[in-house]
Coordinates of C-alpha atoms and ligand atoms in Angstrom, one line a residue:
X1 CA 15.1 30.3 61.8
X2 CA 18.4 31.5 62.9
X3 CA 20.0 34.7 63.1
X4 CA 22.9 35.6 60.6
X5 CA 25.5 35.6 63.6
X6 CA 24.7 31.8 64.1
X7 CA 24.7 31.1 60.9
X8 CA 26.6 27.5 60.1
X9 CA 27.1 26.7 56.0
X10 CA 27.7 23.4 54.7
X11 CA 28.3 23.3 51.2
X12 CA 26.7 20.2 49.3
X13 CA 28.8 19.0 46.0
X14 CA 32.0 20.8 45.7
X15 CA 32.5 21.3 42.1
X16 CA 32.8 24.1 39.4
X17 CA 30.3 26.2 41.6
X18 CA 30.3 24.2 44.8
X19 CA 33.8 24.7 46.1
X20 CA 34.8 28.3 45.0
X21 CA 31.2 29.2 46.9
X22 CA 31.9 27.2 50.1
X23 CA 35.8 29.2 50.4
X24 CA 33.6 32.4 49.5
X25 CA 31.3 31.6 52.6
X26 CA 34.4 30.1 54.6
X27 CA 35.7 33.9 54.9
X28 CA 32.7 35.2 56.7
X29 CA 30.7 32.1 58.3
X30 CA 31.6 28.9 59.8
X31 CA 32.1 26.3 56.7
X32 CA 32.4 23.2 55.7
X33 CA 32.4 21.7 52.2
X34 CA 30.5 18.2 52.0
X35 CA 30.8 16.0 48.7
X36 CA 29.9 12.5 48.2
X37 CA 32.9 11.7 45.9
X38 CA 36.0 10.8 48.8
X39 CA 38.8 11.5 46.1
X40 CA 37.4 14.7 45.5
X41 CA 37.0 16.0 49.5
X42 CA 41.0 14.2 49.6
X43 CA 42.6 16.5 47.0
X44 CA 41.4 19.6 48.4
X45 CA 42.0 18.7 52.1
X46 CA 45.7 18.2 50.7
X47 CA 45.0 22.1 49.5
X48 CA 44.2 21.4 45.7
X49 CA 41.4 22.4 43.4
X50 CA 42.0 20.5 40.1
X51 CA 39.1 22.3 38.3
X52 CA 41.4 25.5 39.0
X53 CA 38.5 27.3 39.9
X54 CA 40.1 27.8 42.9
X55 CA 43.6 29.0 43.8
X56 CA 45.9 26.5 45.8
X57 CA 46.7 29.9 47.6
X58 CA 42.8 30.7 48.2
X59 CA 42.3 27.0 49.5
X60 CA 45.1 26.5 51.3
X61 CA 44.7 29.9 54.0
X62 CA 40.6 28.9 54.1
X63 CA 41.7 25.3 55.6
X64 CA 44.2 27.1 58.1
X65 CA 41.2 29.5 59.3
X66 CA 38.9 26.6 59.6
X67 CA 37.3 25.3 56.6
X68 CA 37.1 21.7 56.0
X69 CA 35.7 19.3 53.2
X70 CA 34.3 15.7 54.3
X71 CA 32.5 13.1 52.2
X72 CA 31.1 11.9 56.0
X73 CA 27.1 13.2 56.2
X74 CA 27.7 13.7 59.9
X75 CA 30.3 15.6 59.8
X76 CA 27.9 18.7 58.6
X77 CA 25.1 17.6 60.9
X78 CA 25.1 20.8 63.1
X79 CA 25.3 23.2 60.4
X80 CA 22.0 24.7 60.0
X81 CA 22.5 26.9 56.5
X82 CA 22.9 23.8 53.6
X83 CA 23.8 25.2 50.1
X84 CA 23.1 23.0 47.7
X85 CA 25.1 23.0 44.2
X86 CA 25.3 19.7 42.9
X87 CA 24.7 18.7 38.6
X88 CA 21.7 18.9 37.0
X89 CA 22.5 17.2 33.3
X90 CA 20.2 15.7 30.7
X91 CA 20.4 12.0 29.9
X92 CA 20.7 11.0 26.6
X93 CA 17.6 12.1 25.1
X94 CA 18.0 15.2 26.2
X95 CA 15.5 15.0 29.2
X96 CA 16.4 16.4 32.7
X97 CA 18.2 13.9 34.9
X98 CA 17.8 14.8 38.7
X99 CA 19.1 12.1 40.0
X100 CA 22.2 14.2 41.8
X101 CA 19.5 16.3 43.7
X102 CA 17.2 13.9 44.6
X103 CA 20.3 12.2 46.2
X104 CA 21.5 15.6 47.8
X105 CA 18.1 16.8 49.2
X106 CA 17.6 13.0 50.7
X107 CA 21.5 13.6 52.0
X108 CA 20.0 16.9 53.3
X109 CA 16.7 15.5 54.7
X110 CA 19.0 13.6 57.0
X111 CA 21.3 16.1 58.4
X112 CA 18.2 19.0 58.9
X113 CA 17.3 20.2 62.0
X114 CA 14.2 23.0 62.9
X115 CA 14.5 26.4 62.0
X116 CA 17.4 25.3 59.3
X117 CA 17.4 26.6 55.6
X118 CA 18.2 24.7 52.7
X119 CA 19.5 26.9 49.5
X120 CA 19.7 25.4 46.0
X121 CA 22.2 26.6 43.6
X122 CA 21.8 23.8 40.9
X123 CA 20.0 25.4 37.7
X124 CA 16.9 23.8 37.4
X125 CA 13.8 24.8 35.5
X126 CA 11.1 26.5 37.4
X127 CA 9.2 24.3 40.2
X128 CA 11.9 21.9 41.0
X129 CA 13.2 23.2 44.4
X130 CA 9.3 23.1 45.7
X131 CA 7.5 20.3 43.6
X132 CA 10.8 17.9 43.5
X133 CA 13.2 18.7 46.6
X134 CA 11.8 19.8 49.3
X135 CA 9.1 16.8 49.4
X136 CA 12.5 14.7 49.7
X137 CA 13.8 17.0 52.1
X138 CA 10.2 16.2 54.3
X139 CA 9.7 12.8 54.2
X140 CA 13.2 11.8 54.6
X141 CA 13.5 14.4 57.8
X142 CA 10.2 14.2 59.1
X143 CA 9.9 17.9 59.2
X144 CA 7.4 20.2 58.1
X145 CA 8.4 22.5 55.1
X146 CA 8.3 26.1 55.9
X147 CA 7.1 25.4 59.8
X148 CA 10.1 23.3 60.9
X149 CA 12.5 24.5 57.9
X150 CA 12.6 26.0 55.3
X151 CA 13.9 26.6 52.0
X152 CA 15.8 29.4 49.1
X153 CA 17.0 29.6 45.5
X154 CA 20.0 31.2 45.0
X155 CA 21.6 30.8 41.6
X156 CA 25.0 30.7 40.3
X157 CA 26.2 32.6 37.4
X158 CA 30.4 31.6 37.3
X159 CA 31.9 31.0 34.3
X160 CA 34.9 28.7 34.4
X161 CA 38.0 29.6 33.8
X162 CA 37.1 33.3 34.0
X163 CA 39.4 34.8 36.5
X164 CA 38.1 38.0 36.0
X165 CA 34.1 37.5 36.9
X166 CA 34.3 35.3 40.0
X167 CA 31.6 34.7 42.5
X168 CA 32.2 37.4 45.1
X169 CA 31.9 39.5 41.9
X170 CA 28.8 38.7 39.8
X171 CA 25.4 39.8 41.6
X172 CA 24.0 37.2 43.0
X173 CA 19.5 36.6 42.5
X174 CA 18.5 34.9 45.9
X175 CA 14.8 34.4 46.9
X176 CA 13.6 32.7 50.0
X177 CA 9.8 30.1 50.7
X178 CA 8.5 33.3 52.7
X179 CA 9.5 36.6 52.7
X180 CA 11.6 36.6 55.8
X181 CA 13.3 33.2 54.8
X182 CA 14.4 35.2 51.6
X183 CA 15.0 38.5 53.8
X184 CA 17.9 35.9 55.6
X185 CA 19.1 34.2 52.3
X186 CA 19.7 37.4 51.2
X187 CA 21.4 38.7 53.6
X188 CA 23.5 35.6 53.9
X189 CA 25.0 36.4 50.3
X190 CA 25.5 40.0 50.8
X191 CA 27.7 39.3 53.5
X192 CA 30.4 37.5 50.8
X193 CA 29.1 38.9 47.2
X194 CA 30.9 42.0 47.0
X195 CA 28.5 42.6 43.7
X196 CA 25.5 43.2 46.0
X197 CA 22.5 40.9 45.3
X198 CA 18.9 40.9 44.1
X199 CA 16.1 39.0 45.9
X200 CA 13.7 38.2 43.9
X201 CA 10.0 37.5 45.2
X202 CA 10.0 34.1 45.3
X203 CA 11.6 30.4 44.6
X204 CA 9.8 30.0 41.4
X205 CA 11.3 33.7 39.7
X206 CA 14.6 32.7 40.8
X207 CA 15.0 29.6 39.4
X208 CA 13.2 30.8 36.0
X209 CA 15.4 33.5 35.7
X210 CA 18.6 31.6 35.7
X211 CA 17.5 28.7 33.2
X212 CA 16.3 32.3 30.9
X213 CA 19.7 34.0 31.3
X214 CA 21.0 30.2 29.4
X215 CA 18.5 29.9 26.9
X216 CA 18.8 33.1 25.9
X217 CA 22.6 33.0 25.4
X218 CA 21.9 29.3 23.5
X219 CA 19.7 30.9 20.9
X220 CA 21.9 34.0 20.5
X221 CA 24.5 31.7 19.6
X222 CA 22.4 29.8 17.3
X223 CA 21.3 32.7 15.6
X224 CA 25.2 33.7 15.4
X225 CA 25.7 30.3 14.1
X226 CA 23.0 30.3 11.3
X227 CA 24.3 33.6 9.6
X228 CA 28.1 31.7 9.9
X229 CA 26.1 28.9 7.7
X230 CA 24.3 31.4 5.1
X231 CA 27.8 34.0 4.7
X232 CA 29.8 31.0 4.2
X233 CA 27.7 29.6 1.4
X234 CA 28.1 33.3 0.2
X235 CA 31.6 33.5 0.4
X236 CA 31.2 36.3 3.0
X237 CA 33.3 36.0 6.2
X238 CA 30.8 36.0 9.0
X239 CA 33.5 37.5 11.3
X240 CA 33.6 41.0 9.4
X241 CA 30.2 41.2 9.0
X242 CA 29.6 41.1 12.8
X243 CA 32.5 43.5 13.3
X244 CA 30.4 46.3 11.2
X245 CA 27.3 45.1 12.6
X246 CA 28.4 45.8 16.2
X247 CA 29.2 49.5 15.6
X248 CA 25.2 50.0 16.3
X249 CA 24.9 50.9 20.5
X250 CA 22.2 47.7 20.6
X251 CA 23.7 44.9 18.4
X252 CA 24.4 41.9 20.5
X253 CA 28.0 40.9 20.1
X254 CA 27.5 36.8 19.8
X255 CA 29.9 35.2 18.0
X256 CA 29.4 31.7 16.3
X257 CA 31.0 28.4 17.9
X258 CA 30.4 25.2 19.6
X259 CA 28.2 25.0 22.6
X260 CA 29.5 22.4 24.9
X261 CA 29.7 22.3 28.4
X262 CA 26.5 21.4 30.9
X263 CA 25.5 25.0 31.4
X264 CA 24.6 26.6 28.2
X265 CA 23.9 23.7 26.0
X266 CA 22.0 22.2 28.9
X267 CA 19.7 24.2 30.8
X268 CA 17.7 25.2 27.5
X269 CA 16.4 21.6 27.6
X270 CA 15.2 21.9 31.5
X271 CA 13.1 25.3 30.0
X272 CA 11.9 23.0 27.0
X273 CA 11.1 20.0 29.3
X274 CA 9.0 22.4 31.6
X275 CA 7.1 24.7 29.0
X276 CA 6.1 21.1 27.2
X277 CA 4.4 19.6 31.0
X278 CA 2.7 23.3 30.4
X279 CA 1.1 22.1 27.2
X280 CA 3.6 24.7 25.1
X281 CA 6.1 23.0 22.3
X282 CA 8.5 25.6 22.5
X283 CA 10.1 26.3 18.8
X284 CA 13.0 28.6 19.5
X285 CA 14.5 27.6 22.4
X286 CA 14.6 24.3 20.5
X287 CA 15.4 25.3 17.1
X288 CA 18.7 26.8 18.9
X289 CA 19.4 23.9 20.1
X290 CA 19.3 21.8 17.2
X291 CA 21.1 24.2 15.6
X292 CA 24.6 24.8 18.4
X293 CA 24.0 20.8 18.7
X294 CA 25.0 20.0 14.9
X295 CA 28.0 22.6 15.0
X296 CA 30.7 20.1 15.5
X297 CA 30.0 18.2 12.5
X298 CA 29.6 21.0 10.5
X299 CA 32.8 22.4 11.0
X300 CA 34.2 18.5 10.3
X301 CA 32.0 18.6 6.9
X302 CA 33.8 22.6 6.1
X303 CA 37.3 20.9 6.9
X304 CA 36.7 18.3 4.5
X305 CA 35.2 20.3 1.9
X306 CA 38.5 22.5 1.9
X307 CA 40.8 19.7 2.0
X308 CA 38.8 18.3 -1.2
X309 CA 39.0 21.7 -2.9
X310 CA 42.8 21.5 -2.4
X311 CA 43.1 18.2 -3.5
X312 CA 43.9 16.5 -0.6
X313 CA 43.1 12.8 -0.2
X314 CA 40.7 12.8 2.8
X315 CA 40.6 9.1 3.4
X316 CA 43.7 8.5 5.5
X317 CA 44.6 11.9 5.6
X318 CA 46.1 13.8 8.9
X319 CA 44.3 16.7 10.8
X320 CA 45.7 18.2 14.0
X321 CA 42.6 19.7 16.1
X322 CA 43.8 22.2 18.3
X323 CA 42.0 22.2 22.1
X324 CA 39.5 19.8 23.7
X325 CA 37.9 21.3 26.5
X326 CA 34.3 22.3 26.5
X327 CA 35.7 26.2 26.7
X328 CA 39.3 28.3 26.6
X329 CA 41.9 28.0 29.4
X330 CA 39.9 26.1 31.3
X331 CA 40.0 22.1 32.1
X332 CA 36.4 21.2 31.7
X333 CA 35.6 18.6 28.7
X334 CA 32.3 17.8 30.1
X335 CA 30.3 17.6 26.9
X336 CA 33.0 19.0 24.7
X337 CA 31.7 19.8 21.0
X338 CA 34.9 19.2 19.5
X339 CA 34.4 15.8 20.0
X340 CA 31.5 16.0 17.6
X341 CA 34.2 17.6 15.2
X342 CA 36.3 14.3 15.6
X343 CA 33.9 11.7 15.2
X344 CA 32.7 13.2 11.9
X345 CA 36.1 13.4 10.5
X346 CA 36.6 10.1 11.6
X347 CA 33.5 9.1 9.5
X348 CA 35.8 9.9 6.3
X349 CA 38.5 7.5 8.1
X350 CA 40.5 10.5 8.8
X351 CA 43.3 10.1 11.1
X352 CA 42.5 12.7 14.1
X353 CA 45.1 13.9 16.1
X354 CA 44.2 16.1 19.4
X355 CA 46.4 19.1 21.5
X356 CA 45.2 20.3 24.6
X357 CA 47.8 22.0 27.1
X358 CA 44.2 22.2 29.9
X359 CA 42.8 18.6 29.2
X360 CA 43.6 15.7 31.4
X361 CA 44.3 12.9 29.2
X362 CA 43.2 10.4 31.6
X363 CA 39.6 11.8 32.2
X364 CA 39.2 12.2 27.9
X365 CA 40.5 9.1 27.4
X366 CA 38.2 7.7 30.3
X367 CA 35.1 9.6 29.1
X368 CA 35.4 10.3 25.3
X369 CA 38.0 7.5 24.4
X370 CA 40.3 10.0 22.9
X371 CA 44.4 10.3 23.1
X372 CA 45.0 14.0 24.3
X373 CA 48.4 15.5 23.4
X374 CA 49.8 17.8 26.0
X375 CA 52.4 18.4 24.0
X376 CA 52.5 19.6 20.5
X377 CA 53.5 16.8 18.0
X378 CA 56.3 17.5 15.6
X379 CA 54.4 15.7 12.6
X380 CA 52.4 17.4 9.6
X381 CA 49.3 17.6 8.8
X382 CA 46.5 17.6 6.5
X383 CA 44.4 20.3 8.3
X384 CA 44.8 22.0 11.4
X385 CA 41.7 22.8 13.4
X386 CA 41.8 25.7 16.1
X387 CA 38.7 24.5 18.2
X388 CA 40.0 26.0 21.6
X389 CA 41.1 29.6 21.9
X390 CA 43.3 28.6 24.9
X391 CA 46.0 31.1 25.4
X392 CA 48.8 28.9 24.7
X393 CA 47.4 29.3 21.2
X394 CA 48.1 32.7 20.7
X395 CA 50.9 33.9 18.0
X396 CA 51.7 30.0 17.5
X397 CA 53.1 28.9 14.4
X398 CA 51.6 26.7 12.5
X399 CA 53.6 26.6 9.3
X400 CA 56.0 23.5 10.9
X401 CA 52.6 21.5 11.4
X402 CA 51.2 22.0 7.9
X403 CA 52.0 19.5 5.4
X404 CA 51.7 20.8 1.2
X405 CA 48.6 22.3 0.8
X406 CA 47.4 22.1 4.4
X407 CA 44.1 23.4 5.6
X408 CA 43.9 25.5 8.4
X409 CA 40.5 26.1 10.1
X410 CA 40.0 28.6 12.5
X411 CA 36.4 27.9 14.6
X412 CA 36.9 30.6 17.2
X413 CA 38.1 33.6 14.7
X414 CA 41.6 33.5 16.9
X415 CA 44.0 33.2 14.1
X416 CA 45.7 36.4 12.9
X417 CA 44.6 37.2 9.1
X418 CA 46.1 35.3 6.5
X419 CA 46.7 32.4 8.7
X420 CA 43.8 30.5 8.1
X421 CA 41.8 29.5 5.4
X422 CA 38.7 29.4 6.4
X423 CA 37.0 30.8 10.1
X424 CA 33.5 29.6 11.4
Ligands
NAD501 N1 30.0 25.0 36.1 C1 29.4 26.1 35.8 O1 29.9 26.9 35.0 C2 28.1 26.5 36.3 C3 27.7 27.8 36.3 C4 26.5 28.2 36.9 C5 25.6 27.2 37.4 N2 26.0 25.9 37.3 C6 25.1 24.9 37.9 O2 25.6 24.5 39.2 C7 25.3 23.1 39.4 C8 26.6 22.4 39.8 O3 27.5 22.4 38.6 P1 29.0 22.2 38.7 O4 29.6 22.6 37.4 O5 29.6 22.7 40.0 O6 29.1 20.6 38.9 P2 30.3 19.6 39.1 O7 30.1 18.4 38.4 O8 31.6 20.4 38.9 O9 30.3 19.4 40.7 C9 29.3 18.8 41.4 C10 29.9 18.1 42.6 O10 28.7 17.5 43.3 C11 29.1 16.2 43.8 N3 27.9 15.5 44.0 C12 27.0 15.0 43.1 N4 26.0 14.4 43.7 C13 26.2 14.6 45.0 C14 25.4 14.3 46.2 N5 24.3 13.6 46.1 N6 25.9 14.6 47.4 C15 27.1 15.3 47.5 N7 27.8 15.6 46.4 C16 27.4 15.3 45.2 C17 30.0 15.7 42.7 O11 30.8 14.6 43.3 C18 30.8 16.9 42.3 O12 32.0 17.0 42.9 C19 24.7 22.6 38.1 O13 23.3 22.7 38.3 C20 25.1 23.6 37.1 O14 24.2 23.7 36.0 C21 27.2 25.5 36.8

């Protein structure tokens, strides 16, 4: 194993998490960025991060002090610390796909040498890094695991879009396959998280304690999102009620919402997959599930309800929905709930029209088959739907968009009072 001085990083998939890590690491070790997808590796070697995780700024002085990004495997051959942080999604039946890291740890198993590490970052359920990489990592490389190389778990914990809590900032769990291998990991982070870290005592911990940290968010939400169901068949609005509830030191401030993106509403399934090849059906984790999963259409079914109530002709009718992206302020529409939202309303053959200032149009329309607006229209609608709480949203006026007897529906609780007539 090497010493931290000789320490050479290559970053493997430079997405969300990849790329903000591999400029993180670029500022205190020699780095360079690998990614299979060519496009990708161009736009930031031109010095732009299009997930604007990453500041052109930020990028821009790392590739003048020496980092680089490549899509060519050989090109990260002598680096002897691989990170990896490529997906880990479910396919459609909700079953872990890990197709991505087979394909990085065989990229891996090529490129290793002895005494190197190799660090996943992808959020897996426990076992995967042993029981499903690193025999890739062996057969493909011809080396022994922990003998020739070896291997760590490091988690991520960003949160797109959030400016304020960014990697150098959130402590970072890292473990290693022995305890000196996870001595070196950890010392590796500590030299770029200014947060500190925690090593945890081995592989296995590490990588249950991130899918936890999810799940347990997913059914906070779901429980959030089940009162929002009872106090609205109550007439109660479930907003207030958590406002007095949270004046108790150790009520959990959840709010109610959609659960998109492929963190949150993802790595619950990798915990229910696992705990069911243990012999355990787990209820909870996928009661919340179920339950964030069947949001979007029953906000559509609220919207409709109101318009009825007002007397609106739902079929044909006009609704604005107000953001796309799976999250505020942030361009990510990977599995978006507010397309579940549309496709309900389109159900009733309502006509759906959809504003996002953060959403490329080309990737929704590529991947969801949806016209995004970047700019407001100047028509009026039926309803109005404020899915996203992107800033851009705040203090607009939505009086010139509303038709006679418009419903407004506010999912996120961002509208000031008596804007709205109804809030998830
Ligand atoms: N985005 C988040 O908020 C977040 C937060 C914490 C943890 N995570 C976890 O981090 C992991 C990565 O997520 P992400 O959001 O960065 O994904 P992403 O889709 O933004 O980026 C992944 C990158 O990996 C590349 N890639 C895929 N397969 C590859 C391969 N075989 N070789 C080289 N490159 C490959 C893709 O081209 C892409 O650029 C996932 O396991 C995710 O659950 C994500």
């Amino acid at each position: 194993m090497n010493r931290i001085e000789e320490t050479k990083i290559a970053v493997i998939g430079l997405g969300y998490v990849g790329l903000p890590l591999a400029r993180l690491f670029s500022t205190a070790f020699p780095t360079v960025g690998y990614d299979r997808n060519s496009q990708r590796v161009d736009e930031l070697m031109k010095g732009h991060d299009s997930t604007l995780e990453v500041s052109d700024e930020l990028l821009q002085d790392a590739i003048k002090r020496g980092f680089s990004c490549t899509s060519q495997l050989e090109h990260i051959k002598d680096c002897n610390f691989y990170v990896v942080a490529v997906p880990t999604p479910v396919d459609e039946n909700h079953n872990p796909d890990l197709t991505p890291l087979i394909g990085a740890s065989e990229a891996v198993g090529k490129v290793i040498a002895k005494g190197d590490v190799v660090v996943y970052e992808s959020t897996v359920y426990p076992g995967v890094t042993e029981d499903s990489c690193i025999p890739i990592v062996e057969e493909v490389s011809g080396l022994k695991f922990n003998k020739d190389f070896f291997a760590g778990y490091s988690p991520e914990r960003i949160n797109p879009g959030d400016k304020l809590h960014t990697v150098e900032k959130i402590k970072k769990v890292t473990s290693g396959s022995t305890p000196e291998v996870g001595a070196y990991v950890d010392a590796v982070y500590r030299m770029v998280i200014k947060a500190g870290t925690h090593l945890a005592p081995s592989i296995k911990v590490a990588e249950a304690a991130k899918v936890i940290e999810n799940s347990q968010r997913d059914i906070n939400i779901a429980f959030v999102n089940e009162l929002a169901k009872i106090f609205n068949r109550m007439g109660l609005d479930t907003n207030e009620v958590l406002v007095a509830a949270s004046t108790k030191w150790n009520f959990l401030p959840f709010k109610p919402g959609l659960v998109g993106g492929h963190c949150i509403g993802v790595d619950p399934y990798y915990l229910a997959q696992c705990a069911q090849r243990y012999g355990y059906n787990p209820e909870i984790i996928l009661a919340g599930r179920r339950m964030n999963d069947g949001m979007g259409a029953y906000v559509a079914e609220q919207v409709v309800k109101l318009m009825l109530k007002q007397g609106i002709q739902v079929l044909g009718s006009h609704v604005l929905i107000l953001g796309f992206t799976f999250k505020e302020n942030c361009p990510d529409v990977r599995n978006t709930k507010v397309i579940d939202i549309i496709k309900t309303l389109r159900e009733y053959n309502v006509n759906v029209t959809i504003h996002d200032p953060w959403a490329n149009p080309e990737i929704a329309q590529r991947e969801y088959g949806v016209e995004v607006k970047s700019v407001l229209p100047t028509a009026r609608f039926d309803a109005i739907v404020l899915a996203v709480a992107h800033k851009e949203y705040e203090g607009i006026d939505l009086v010139p968009l509303q038709a006679d007897k418009a419903v407004v529906y506010d999912v996120k609780s961002f509208l000031p009072p008596h804007s709205y007539d109804q809030r998830l």
